PDB file of N, CA, C and O in Angstrom:
ATOM      1  N   UNK A   1      66.903 121.879-108.680  1.00 56.00           N
ATOM      2  CA  UNK A   1      67.643 121.843-108.801  1.00 56.00           C
ATOM      3  C   UNK A   1      67.446 121.807-110.248  1.00 56.00           C
ATOM      4  O   UNK A   1      66.169 121.131-111.274  1.00 56.00           O
ATOM      5  N   UNK A   2      68.023 122.185-110.699  1.00 65.00           N
ATOM      6  CA  UNK A   2      68.228 122.340-112.041  1.00 65.00           C
ATOM      7  C   UNK A   2      69.599 121.182-113.058  1.00 65.00           C
ATOM      8  O   UNK A   2      70.333 120.573-112.652  1.00 65.00           O
ATOM      9  N   UNK A   3      68.914 120.654-114.426  1.00 65.00           N
ATOM     10  CA  UNK A   3      69.191 118.996-114.610  1.00 65.00           C
ATOM     11  C   UNK A   3      69.767 118.956-116.020  1.00 65.00           C
ATOM     12  O   UNK A   3      68.033 120.447-116.276  1.00 65.00           O
ATOM     13  N   UNK A   4      70.486 118.978-116.550  1.00 67.00           N
ATOM     14  CA  UNK A   4      69.925 119.640-118.238  1.00 67.00           C
ATOM     15  C   UNK A   4      70.258 117.554-118.401  1.00 67.00           C
ATOM     16  O   UNK A   4      70.887 116.539-118.001  1.00 67.00           O
ATOM     17  N   UNK A   5      70.053 116.804-119.573  1.00 68.00           N
ATOM     18  CA  UNK A   5      69.122 116.249-120.200  1.00 68.00           C
ATOM     19  C   UNK A   5      68.494 115.650-121.658  1.00 68.00           C
ATOM     20  O   UNK A   5      68.085 117.139-122.025  1.00 68.00           O
ATOM     21  N   UNK A   6      69.691 114.896-121.676  1.00 65.00           N
ATOM     22  CA  UNK A   6      69.506 114.611-123.757  1.00 65.00           C
ATOM     23  C   UNK A   6      67.997 114.010-123.339  1.00 65.00           C
ATOM     24  O   UNK A   6      66.812 113.746-122.320  1.00 65.00           O
ATOM     25  N   UNK A   7      67.509 113.678-124.424  1.00 56.00           N
ATOM     26  CA  UNK A   7      65.898 113.891-124.789  1.00 56.00           C
ATOM     27  C   UNK A   7      65.184 112.194-125.097  1.00 56.00           C
ATOM     28  O   UNK A   7      64.299 112.067-123.947  1.00 56.00           O
ATOM     29  N   UNK A   8      66.469 111.421-124.224  1.00 64.00           N
ATOM     30  CA  UNK A   8      66.157 110.073-124.370  1.00 64.00           C
ATOM     31  C   UNK A   8      65.881 110.096-122.320  1.00 64.00           C
ATOM     32  O   UNK A   8      66.313 108.615-121.638  1.00 64.00           O
ATOM     33  N   UNK A   9      66.199 111.077-122.051  1.00 72.00           N
ATOM     34  CA  UNK A   9      66.220 111.275-119.836  1.00 72.00           C
ATOM     35  C   UNK A   9      67.445 111.173-119.597  1.00 72.00           C
ATOM     36  O   UNK A   9      67.469 111.143-118.410  1.00 72.00           O
ATOM     37  N   UNK A  10      68.736 110.807-120.283  1.00 74.00           N
ATOM     38  CA  UNK A  10      69.650 110.762-119.252  1.00 74.00           C
ATOM     39  C   UNK A  10      70.208 112.127-119.028  1.00 74.00           C
ATOM     40  O   UNK A  10      70.952 112.803-120.115  1.00 74.00           O
ATOM     41  N   UNK A  11      70.958 112.110-118.083  1.00 79.00           N
ATOM     42  CA  UNK A  11      71.256 113.286-117.174  1.00 79.00           C
ATOM     43  C   UNK A  11      73.259 113.631-117.797  1.00 79.00           C
ATOM     44  O   UNK A  11      73.562 112.933-118.029  1.00 79.00           O
ATOM     45  N   UNK A  12      73.190 114.665-118.102  1.00 80.00           N
ATOM     46  CA  UNK A  12      74.153 115.063-119.452  1.00 80.00           C
ATOM     47  C   UNK A  12      75.910 115.740-118.432  1.00 80.00           C
ATOM     48  O   UNK A  12      75.225 116.871-117.542  1.00 80.00           O
ATOM     49  N   UNK A  13      76.781 115.776-117.652  1.00 84.00           N
ATOM     50  CA  UNK A  13      77.208 115.812-117.136  1.00 84.00           C
ATOM     51  C   UNK A  13      78.574 116.969-117.663  1.00 84.00           C
ATOM     52  O   UNK A  13      79.374 117.458-116.909  1.00 84.00           O
ATOM     53  N   UNK A  14      78.736 116.576-118.696  1.00 88.00           N
ATOM     54  CA  UNK A  14      79.829 117.147-120.120  1.00 88.00           C
ATOM     55  C   UNK A  14      79.311 116.215-121.325  1.00 88.00           C
ATOM     56  O   UNK A  14      78.585 116.438-121.724  1.00 88.00           O
ATOM     57  N   UNK A  15      79.714 118.348-121.581  1.00 91.00           N
ATOM     58  CA  UNK A  15      79.927 118.082-123.396  1.00 91.00           C
ATOM     59  C   UNK A  15      80.782 116.488-124.438  1.00 91.00           C
ATOM     60  O   UNK A  15      81.388 116.356-123.706  1.00 91.00           O
ATOM     61  N   UNK A  16      79.695 116.276-125.205  1.00 90.00           N
ATOM     62  CA  UNK A  16      80.274 114.411-125.456  1.00 90.00           C
ATOM     63  C   UNK A  16      81.201 115.341-126.451  1.00 90.00           C
ATOM     64  O   UNK A  16      82.103 114.540-126.884  1.00 90.00           O
ATOM     65  N   UNK A  17      81.539 116.180-126.698  1.00 93.00           N
ATOM     66  CA  UNK A  17      82.304 116.249-128.422  1.00 93.00           C
ATOM     67  C   UNK A  17      83.586 117.206-127.181  1.00 93.00           C
ATOM     68  O   UNK A  17      84.509 116.539-127.961  1.00 93.00           O
ATOM     69  N   UNK A  18      83.901 117.686-126.219  1.00 96.00           N
ATOM     70  CA  UNK A  18      84.730 119.007-126.080  1.00 96.00           C
ATOM     71  C   UNK A  18      84.945 118.313-124.872  1.00 96.00           C
ATOM     72  O   UNK A  18      85.943 118.843-124.107  1.00 96.00           O
ATOM     73  N   UNK A  19      84.056 117.307-123.877  1.00 95.00           N
ATOM     74  CA  UNK A  19      84.041 117.670-122.228  1.00 95.00           C
ATOM     75  C   UNK A  19      84.325 118.528-121.696  1.00 95.00           C
ATOM     76  O   UNK A  19      84.856 118.392-120.180  1.00 95.00           O
ATOM     77  N   UNK A  20      83.888 119.445-122.023  1.00 95.00           N
ATOM     78  CA  UNK A  20      83.513 121.093-121.470  1.00 95.00           C
ATOM     79  C   UNK A  20      82.619 121.337-120.233  1.00 95.00           C
ATOM     80  O   UNK A  20      81.422 120.277-120.100  1.00 95.00           O
ATOM     81  N   UNK A  21      81.991 120.756-118.615  1.00 90.00           N
ATOM     82  CA  UNK A  21      81.417 121.514-118.183  1.00 90.00           C
ATOM     83  C   UNK A  21      80.724 122.496-117.852  1.00 90.00           C
ATOM     84  O   UNK A  21      80.499 123.158-116.987  1.00 90.00           O
ATOM     85  N   UNK A  22      80.589 122.779-118.727  1.00 92.00           N
ATOM     86  CA  UNK A  22      79.952 124.946-119.185  1.00 92.00           C
ATOM     87  C   UNK A  22      78.591 124.691-120.241  1.00 92.00           C
ATOM     88  O   UNK A  22      79.416 124.507-120.968  1.00 92.00           O
ATOM     89  N   UNK A  23      77.184 125.015-119.675  1.00 91.00           N
ATOM     90  CA  UNK A  23      77.358 125.617-120.670  1.00 91.00           C
ATOM     91  C   UNK A  23      76.001 127.119-120.779  1.00 91.00           C
ATOM     92  O   UNK A  23      76.139 127.436-119.500  1.00 91.00           O
ATOM     93  N   UNK A  24      75.483 126.997-120.959  1.00 93.00           N
ATOM     94  CA  UNK A  24      74.745 127.796-121.372  1.00 93.00           C
ATOM     95  C   UNK A  24      73.314 127.569-121.948  1.00 93.00           C
ATOM     96  O   UNK A  24      72.795 127.021-123.209  1.00 93.00           O
ATOM     97  N   UNK A  25      72.022 128.824-122.085  1.00 93.00           N
ATOM     98  CA  UNK A  25      70.787 128.462-122.659  1.00 93.00           C
ATOM     99  C   UNK A  25      71.077 130.083-122.447  1.00 93.00           C
ATOM    100  O   UNK A  25      70.665 131.184-122.321  1.00 93.00           O
ATOM    101  N   UNK A  26      71.108 130.864-123.549  1.00 95.00           N
ATOM    102  CA  UNK A  26      69.157 131.420-124.632  1.00 95.00           C
ATOM    103  C   UNK A  26      68.231 132.380-123.698  1.00 95.00           C
ATOM    104  O   UNK A  26      67.389 130.781-122.790  1.00 95.00           O
ATOM    105  N   UNK A  27      68.400 133.397-123.476  1.00 95.00           N
ATOM    106  CA  UNK A  27      67.708 134.195-123.097  1.00 95.00           C
ATOM    107  C   UNK A  27      66.675 135.207-123.446  1.00 95.00           C
ATOM    108  O   UNK A  27      67.605 136.139-124.172  1.00 95.00           O
ATOM    109  N   UNK A  28      65.718 135.580-123.202  1.00 97.00           N
ATOM    110  CA  UNK A  28      64.507 136.324-124.380  1.00 97.00           C
ATOM    111  C   UNK A  28      64.498 137.510-123.081  1.00 97.00           C
ATOM    112  O   UNK A  28      63.995 138.025-122.164  1.00 97.00           O
ATOM    113  N   UNK A  29      64.828 139.110-123.657  1.00 95.00           N
ATOM    114  CA  UNK A  29      64.909 140.462-123.181  1.00 95.00           C
ATOM    115  C   UNK A  29      63.784 140.611-123.606  1.00 95.00           C
ATOM    116  O   UNK A  29      63.566 141.580-124.656  1.00 95.00           O
ATOM    117  N   UNK A  30      63.270 141.241-122.595  1.00 97.00           N
ATOM    118  CA  UNK A  30      62.064 142.456-123.153  1.00 97.00           C
ATOM    119  C   UNK A  30      62.235 143.675-122.008  1.00 97.00           C
ATOM    120  O   UNK A  30      62.182 144.117-120.909  1.00 97.00           O
ATOM    121  N   UNK A  31      61.539 145.133-122.361  1.00 95.00           N
ATOM    122  CA  UNK A  31      61.562 145.781-122.065  1.00 95.00           C
ATOM    123  C   UNK A  31      62.403 146.474-121.810  1.00 95.00           C
ATOM    124  O   UNK A  31      62.795 147.238-123.079  1.00 95.00           O
ATOM    125  N   UNK A  32      62.237 147.969-120.816  1.00 94.00           N
ATOM    126  CA  UNK A  32      63.593 149.525-121.214  1.00 94.00           C
ATOM    127  C   UNK A  32      63.635 149.842-119.946  1.00 94.00           C
ATOM    128  O   UNK A  32      63.182 149.855-119.271  1.00 94.00           O
ATOM    129  N   UNK A  33      64.711 149.892-119.875  1.00 94.00           N
ATOM    130  CA  UNK A  33      66.155 150.383-118.758  1.00 94.00           C
ATOM    131  C   UNK A  33      66.588 151.603-118.689  1.00 94.00           C
ATOM    132  O   UNK A  33      66.964 152.173-119.804  1.00 94.00           O
ATOM    133  N   UNK A  34      67.468 152.219-117.790  1.00 95.00           N
ATOM    134  CA  UNK A  34      67.808 153.110-117.983  1.00 95.00           C
ATOM    135  C   UNK A  34      69.329 152.100-117.039  1.00 95.00           C
ATOM    136  O   UNK A  34      69.216 152.357-116.047  1.00 95.00           O
ATOM    137  N   UNK A  35      70.823 153.393-117.398  1.00 94.00           N
ATOM    138  CA  UNK A  35      72.185 153.263-116.334  1.00 94.00           C
ATOM    139  C   UNK A  35      72.164 154.596-116.061  1.00 94.00           C
ATOM    140  O   UNK A  35      71.924 155.507-116.934  1.00 94.00           O
ATOM    141  N   UNK A  36      72.416 155.500-115.072  1.00 96.00           N
ATOM    142  CA  UNK A  36      72.578 155.826-114.008  1.00 96.00           C
ATOM    143  C   UNK A  36      74.256 155.988-114.020  1.00 96.00           C
ATOM    144  O   UNK A  36      74.856 155.699-114.151  1.00 96.00           O
ATOM    145  N   UNK A  37      74.796 157.714-114.185  1.00 97.00           N
ATOM    146  CA  UNK A  37      76.021 158.057-114.462  1.00 97.00           C
ATOM    147  C   UNK A  37      76.227 159.266-112.958  1.00 97.00           C
ATOM    148  O   UNK A  37      75.145 160.374-114.145  1.00 97.00           O
ATOM    149  N   UNK A  38      77.083 159.699-112.582  1.00 95.00           N
ATOM    150  CA  UNK A  38      77.227 160.724-111.983  1.00 95.00           C
ATOM    151  C   UNK A  38      77.266 161.896-113.014  1.00 95.00           C
ATOM    152  O   UNK A  38      78.351 161.728-114.213  1.00 95.00           O
ATOM    153  N   UNK A  39      77.053 162.649-112.692  1.00 95.00           N
ATOM    154  CA  UNK A  39      77.084 164.302-113.637  1.00 95.00           C
ATOM    155  C   UNK A  39      78.165 164.505-113.971  1.00 95.00           C
ATOM    156  O   UNK A  39      79.195 165.039-114.832  1.00 95.00           O
ATOM    157  N   UNK A  40      79.535 164.968-112.743  1.00 95.00           N
ATOM    158  CA  UNK A  40      80.255 165.673-112.489  1.00 95.00           C
ATOM    159  C   UNK A  40      81.604 164.572-112.542  1.00 95.00           C
ATOM    160  O   UNK A  40      82.717 165.374-113.160  1.00 95.00           O
ATOM    161  N   UNK A  41      81.367 162.981-112.615  1.00 95.00           N
ATOM    162  CA  UNK A  41      82.661 162.323-112.940  1.00 95.00           C
ATOM    163  C   UNK A  41      82.354 161.283-113.930  1.00 95.00           C
ATOM    164  O   UNK A  41      84.013 160.877-114.329  1.00 95.00           O
ATOM    165  N   UNK A  42      81.641 161.734-114.630  1.00 94.00           N
ATOM    166  CA  UNK A  42      80.860 160.984-115.445  1.00 94.00           C
ATOM    167  C   UNK A  42      80.810 159.180-114.812  1.00 94.00           C
ATOM    168  O   UNK A  42      80.967 157.976-115.800  1.00 94.00           O
ATOM    169  N   UNK A  43      81.336 159.094-114.144  1.00 96.00           N
ATOM    170  CA  UNK A  43      81.362 157.632-113.820  1.00 96.00           C
ATOM    171  C   UNK A  43      79.629 156.965-113.348  1.00 96.00           C
ATOM    172  O   UNK A  43      78.970 157.656-113.427  1.00 96.00           O
ATOM    173  N   UNK A  44      79.519 155.581-113.231  1.00 96.00           N
ATOM    174  CA  UNK A  44      78.288 154.951-112.589  1.00 96.00           C
ATOM    175  C   UNK A  44      77.828 155.027-111.270  1.00 96.00           C
ATOM    176  O   UNK A  44      78.500 155.531-110.858  1.00 96.00           O
ATOM    177  N   UNK A  45      76.943 155.320-111.832  1.00 96.00           N
ATOM    178  CA  UNK A  45      75.618 155.675-110.385  1.00 96.00           C
ATOM    179  C   UNK A  45      75.780 154.118-109.402  1.00 96.00           C
ATOM    180  O   UNK A  45      76.162 153.335-109.961  1.00 96.00           O
ATOM    181  N   UNK A  46      74.611 154.123-108.597  1.00 96.00           N
ATOM    182  CA  UNK A  46      73.986 152.821-108.343  1.00 96.00           C
ATOM    183  C   UNK A  46      73.465 152.869-109.017  1.00 96.00           C
ATOM    184  O   UNK A  46      72.021 152.995-109.349  1.00 96.00           O
ATOM    185  N   UNK A  47      73.581 151.326-109.798  1.00 96.00           N
ATOM    186  CA  UNK A  47      72.514 151.166-110.555  1.00 96.00           C
ATOM    187  C   UNK A  47      71.786 149.448-110.600  1.00 96.00           C
ATOM    188  O   UNK A  47      71.452 148.721-111.693  1.00 96.00           O
ATOM    189  N   UNK A  48      71.510 149.436-109.044  1.00 95.00           N
ATOM    190  CA  UNK A  48      71.150 148.074-107.984  1.00 95.00           C
ATOM    191  C   UNK A  48      69.936 147.527-109.387  1.00 95.00           C
ATOM    192  O   UNK A  48      68.945 146.391-109.428  1.00 95.00           O
ATOM    193  N   UNK A  49      68.750 148.618-109.634  1.00 93.00           N
ATOM    194  CA  UNK A  49      67.267 148.960-109.841  1.00 93.00           C
ATOM    195  C   UNK A  49      67.597 147.906-111.419  1.00 93.00           C
ATOM    196  O   UNK A  49      66.386 147.651-112.336  1.00 93.00           O
ATOM    197  N   UNK A  50      68.564 148.045-112.124  1.00 94.00           N
ATOM    198  CA  UNK A  50      68.832 147.810-113.621  1.00 94.00           C
ATOM    199  C   UNK A  50      67.966 147.094-114.316  1.00 94.00           C
ATOM    200  O   UNK A  50      67.242 147.426-115.265  1.00 94.00           O
ATOM    201  N   UNK A  51      67.941 145.957-113.381  1.00 92.00           N
ATOM    202  CA  UNK A  51      66.373 144.965-114.856  1.00 92.00           C
ATOM    203  C   UNK A  51      65.247 145.101-113.735  1.00 92.00           C
ATOM    204  O   UNK A  51      64.341 144.237-114.109  1.00 92.00           O
ATOM    205  N   UNK A  52      64.705 145.691-113.197  1.00 94.00           N
ATOM    206  CA  UNK A  52      63.044 145.505-112.442  1.00 94.00           C
ATOM    207  C   UNK A  52      62.155 145.569-113.813  1.00 94.00           C
ATOM    208  O   UNK A  52      61.208 145.489-112.624  1.00 94.00           O
ATOM    209  N   UNK A  53      62.908 146.504-114.420  1.00 92.00           N
ATOM    210  CA  UNK A  53      61.404 146.656-114.977  1.00 92.00           C
ATOM    211  C   UNK A  53      61.952 146.568-116.553  1.00 92.00           C
ATOM    212  O   UNK A  53      61.630 146.398-117.815  1.00 92.00           O
ATOM    213  N   UNK A  54      62.491 144.743-116.806  1.00 94.00           N
ATOM    214  CA  UNK A  54      62.758 144.150-117.855  1.00 94.00           C
ATOM    215  C   UNK A  54      62.226 142.952-117.631  1.00 94.00           C
ATOM    216  O   UNK A  54      62.450 141.667-116.534  1.00 94.00           O
ATOM    217  N   UNK A  55      62.042 142.154-118.533  1.00 96.00           N
ATOM    218  CA  UNK A  55      61.083 141.064-117.927  1.00 96.00           C
ATOM    219  C   UNK A  55      62.276 139.772-118.849  1.00 96.00           C
ATOM    220  O   UNK A  55      63.127 140.391-119.885  1.00 96.00           O
ATOM    221  N   UNK A  56      62.982 138.656-118.473  1.00 94.00           N
ATOM    222  CA  UNK A  56      63.233 137.419-119.188  1.00 94.00           C
ATOM    223  C   UNK A  56      62.752 136.383-119.252  1.00 94.00           C
ATOM    224  O   UNK A  56      61.756 136.242-118.088  1.00 94.00           O
ATOM    225  N   UNK A  57      62.590 135.368-120.305  1.00 95.00           N
ATOM    226  CA  UNK A  57      62.419 134.038-120.281  1.00 95.00           C
ATOM    227  C   UNK A  57      63.380 132.793-120.967  1.00 95.00           C
ATOM    228  O   UNK A  57      64.222 133.238-121.602  1.00 95.00           O
ATOM    229  N   UNK A  58      63.704 132.308-119.632  1.00 91.00           N
ATOM    230  CA  UNK A  58      65.361 132.003-120.236  1.00 91.00           C
ATOM    231  C   UNK A  58      64.540 130.417-121.461  1.00 91.00           C
ATOM    232  O   UNK A  58      63.428 129.588-120.548  1.00 91.00           O
ATOM    233  N   UNK A  59      64.798 129.712-122.197  1.00 93.00           N
ATOM    234  CA  UNK A  59      64.513 129.260-122.845  1.00 93.00           C
ATOM    235  C   UNK A  59      65.669 127.765-122.432  1.00 93.00           C
ATOM    236  O   UNK A  59      66.121 128.241-121.348  1.00 93.00           O
ATOM    237  N   UNK A  60      64.750 126.992-123.032  1.00 89.00           N
ATOM    238  CA  UNK A  60      65.451 125.517-122.488  1.00 89.00           C
ATOM    239  C   UNK A  60      66.690 124.473-123.142  1.00 89.00           C
ATOM    240  O   UNK A  60      66.747 123.377-122.282  1.00 89.00           O
ATOM    241  N   UNK A  61      66.817 125.161-124.504  1.00 91.00           N
ATOM    242  CA  UNK A  61      67.376 124.098-124.980  1.00 91.00           C
ATOM    243  C   UNK A  61      69.235 124.831-124.094  1.00 91.00           C
ATOM    244  O   UNK A  61      69.002 125.849-124.128  1.00 91.00           O
ATOM    245  N   UNK A  62      69.897 123.666-123.991  1.00 89.00           N
ATOM    246  CA  UNK A  62      71.250 123.898-123.391  1.00 89.00           C
ATOM    247  C   UNK A  62      72.132 124.028-124.656  1.00 89.00           C
ATOM    248  O   UNK A  62      72.009 123.151-125.598  1.00 89.00           O
ATOM    249  N   UNK A  63      73.079 124.708-125.006  1.00 93.00           N
ATOM    250  CA  UNK A  63      74.411 124.854-125.294  1.00 93.00           C
ATOM    251  C   UNK A  63      76.153 125.247-125.128  1.00 93.00           C
ATOM    252  O   UNK A  63      75.729 124.882-123.545  1.00 93.00           O
ATOM    253  N   UNK A  64      76.703 124.675-124.895  1.00 94.00           N
ATOM    254  CA  UNK A  64      78.455 123.912-124.815  1.00 94.00           C
ATOM    255  C   UNK A  64      78.220 125.118-124.918  1.00 94.00           C
ATOM    256  O   UNK A  64      78.301 125.513-125.382  1.00 94.00           O
ATOM    257  N   UNK A  65      79.173 125.708-122.910  1.00 95.00           N
ATOM    258  CA  UNK A  65      79.875 126.811-123.044  1.00 95.00           C
ATOM    259  C   UNK A  65      80.568 127.108-124.181  1.00 95.00           C
ATOM    260  O   UNK A  65      82.002 128.302-124.259  1.00 95.00           O
ATOM    261  N   UNK A  66      82.253 125.917-124.485  1.00 97.00           N
ATOM    262  CA  UNK A  66      83.238 125.929-125.127  1.00 97.00           C
ATOM    263  C   UNK A  66      82.917 125.951-126.120  1.00 97.00           C
ATOM    264  O   UNK A  66      83.838 126.317-127.406  1.00 97.00           O
ATOM    265  N   UNK A  67      82.304 125.073-127.575  1.00 97.00           N
ATOM    266  CA  UNK A  67      82.195 124.763-128.574  1.00 97.00           C
ATOM    267  C   UNK A  67      81.190 124.487-129.721  1.00 97.00           C
ATOM    268  O   UNK A  67      80.901 124.809-130.345  1.00 97.00           O
ATOM    269  N   UNK A  68      79.620 125.196-128.301  1.00 96.00           N
ATOM    270  CA  UNK A  68      78.474 125.431-128.512  1.00 96.00           C
ATOM    271  C   UNK A  68      77.685 124.325-129.273  1.00 96.00           C
ATOM    272  O   UNK A  68      76.811 124.394-129.627  1.00 96.00           O
ATOM    273  N   UNK A  69      78.071 123.142-129.179  1.00 93.00           N
ATOM    274  CA  UNK A  69      77.422 122.873-129.343  1.00 93.00           C
ATOM    275  C   UNK A  69      75.885 122.557-128.568  1.00 93.00           C
ATOM    276  O   UNK A  69      76.124 122.287-127.701  1.00 93.00           O
ATOM    277  N   UNK A  70      74.696 121.944-129.609  1.00 91.00           N
ATOM    278  CA  UNK A  70      73.410 121.383-128.470  1.00 91.00           C
ATOM    279  C   UNK A  70      74.119 120.653-127.850  1.00 91.00           C
ATOM    280  O   UNK A  70      74.289 119.645-127.594  1.00 91.00           O
ATOM    281  N   UNK A  71      73.123 121.003-126.788  1.00 89.00           N
ATOM    282  CA  UNK A  71      73.209 119.180-125.773  1.00 89.00           C
ATOM    283  C   UNK A  71      72.428 118.851-125.315  1.00 89.00           C
ATOM    284  O   UNK A  71      72.328 117.577-125.032  1.00 89.00           O
ATOM    285  N   UNK A  72      71.379 120.118-125.150  1.00 85.00           N
ATOM    286  CA  UNK A  72      69.661 118.918-124.434  1.00 85.00           C
ATOM    287  C   UNK A  72      69.232 120.095-123.862  1.00 85.00           C
ATOM    288  O   UNK A  72      68.907 121.087-124.177  1.00 85.00           O
ATOM    289  N   UNK A  73      67.592 120.221-122.926  1.00 84.00           N
ATOM    290  CA  UNK A  73      66.801 120.541-122.788  1.00 84.00           C
ATOM    291  C   UNK A  73      66.633 120.453-121.259  1.00 84.00           C
ATOM    292  O   UNK A  73      67.711 120.103-120.216  1.00 84.00           O
ATOM    293  N   UNK A  74      67.275 121.774-120.375  1.00 82.00           N
ATOM    294  CA  UNK A  74      67.855 122.058-119.033  1.00 82.00           C
ATOM    295  C   UNK A  74      66.016 121.939-118.658  1.00 82.00           C
ATOM    296  O   UNK A  74      65.213 122.023-119.293  1.00 82.00           O
ATOM    297  N   UNK A  75      65.345 121.098-117.364  1.00 74.00           N
ATOM    298  CA  UNK A  75      64.622 120.646-116.236  1.00 74.00           C
ATOM    299  C   UNK A  75      65.200 121.111-115.303  1.00 74.00           C
ATOM    300  O   UNK A  75      65.830 120.453-114.795  1.00 74.00           O
ATOM    301  N   UNK A  76      64.142 120.817-115.142  1.00 65.00           N
ATOM    302  CA  UNK A  76      63.360 120.802-113.455  1.00 65.00           C
ATOM    303  C   UNK A  76      63.697 120.228-112.894  1.00 65.00           C
ATOM    304  O   UNK A  76      63.414 118.367-113.525  1.00 65.00           O
ATOM    305  N   UNK A  77      64.313 119.677-111.221  1.00 58.00           N
ATOM    306  CA  UNK A  77      64.503 118.083-110.617  1.00 58.00           C
ATOM    307  C   UNK A  77      65.043 117.818-109.654  1.00 58.00           C
ATOM    308  O   UNK A  77      64.907 119.127-109.531  1.00 58.00           O
ATOM    309  N   UNK A  78      64.672 116.469-109.493  1.00 54.00           N
ATOM    310  CA  UNK A  78      65.222 116.468-107.556  1.00 54.00           C
ATOM    311  C   UNK A  78      66.328 117.018-107.101  1.00 54.00           C
ATOM    312  O   UNK A  78      67.429 116.998-108.016  1.00 54.00           O
ATOM    313  N   UNK A  79      66.161 117.455-106.259  1.00 49.00           N
ATOM    314  CA  UNK A  79      67.864 117.612-105.426  1.00 49.00           C
ATOM    315  C   UNK A  79      68.070 116.532-105.707  1.00 49.00           C
ATOM    316  O   UNK A  79      68.087 115.450-105.325  1.00 49.00           O
ATOM    317  N   UNK A  80      70.041 116.924-105.734  1.00 48.00           N
ATOM    318  CA  UNK A  80      70.819 115.757-105.378  1.00 48.00           C
ATOM    319  C   UNK A  80      71.048 115.876-104.322  1.00 48.00           C
ATOM    320  O   UNK A  80      71.314 116.287-103.475  1.00 48.00           O
TER     321      UNK A  80
END
């Protein structure tokens, strides 16, 4: 389970500024991929392998999804 905690170790359950319960973390993405389309129709083809050769690294700092306030650090914790 992933928990969001302030530096003092207290779990965050909502944004202290706007009370939103939505947050995001930034992700570093590197690599190369391709998006497939049908030649005749121009519609998207099967792109299930889009992320297969792309590396991602999720950063630890969390921000409010509504007001973008810095909330704390995401870390793994015990399951609730």
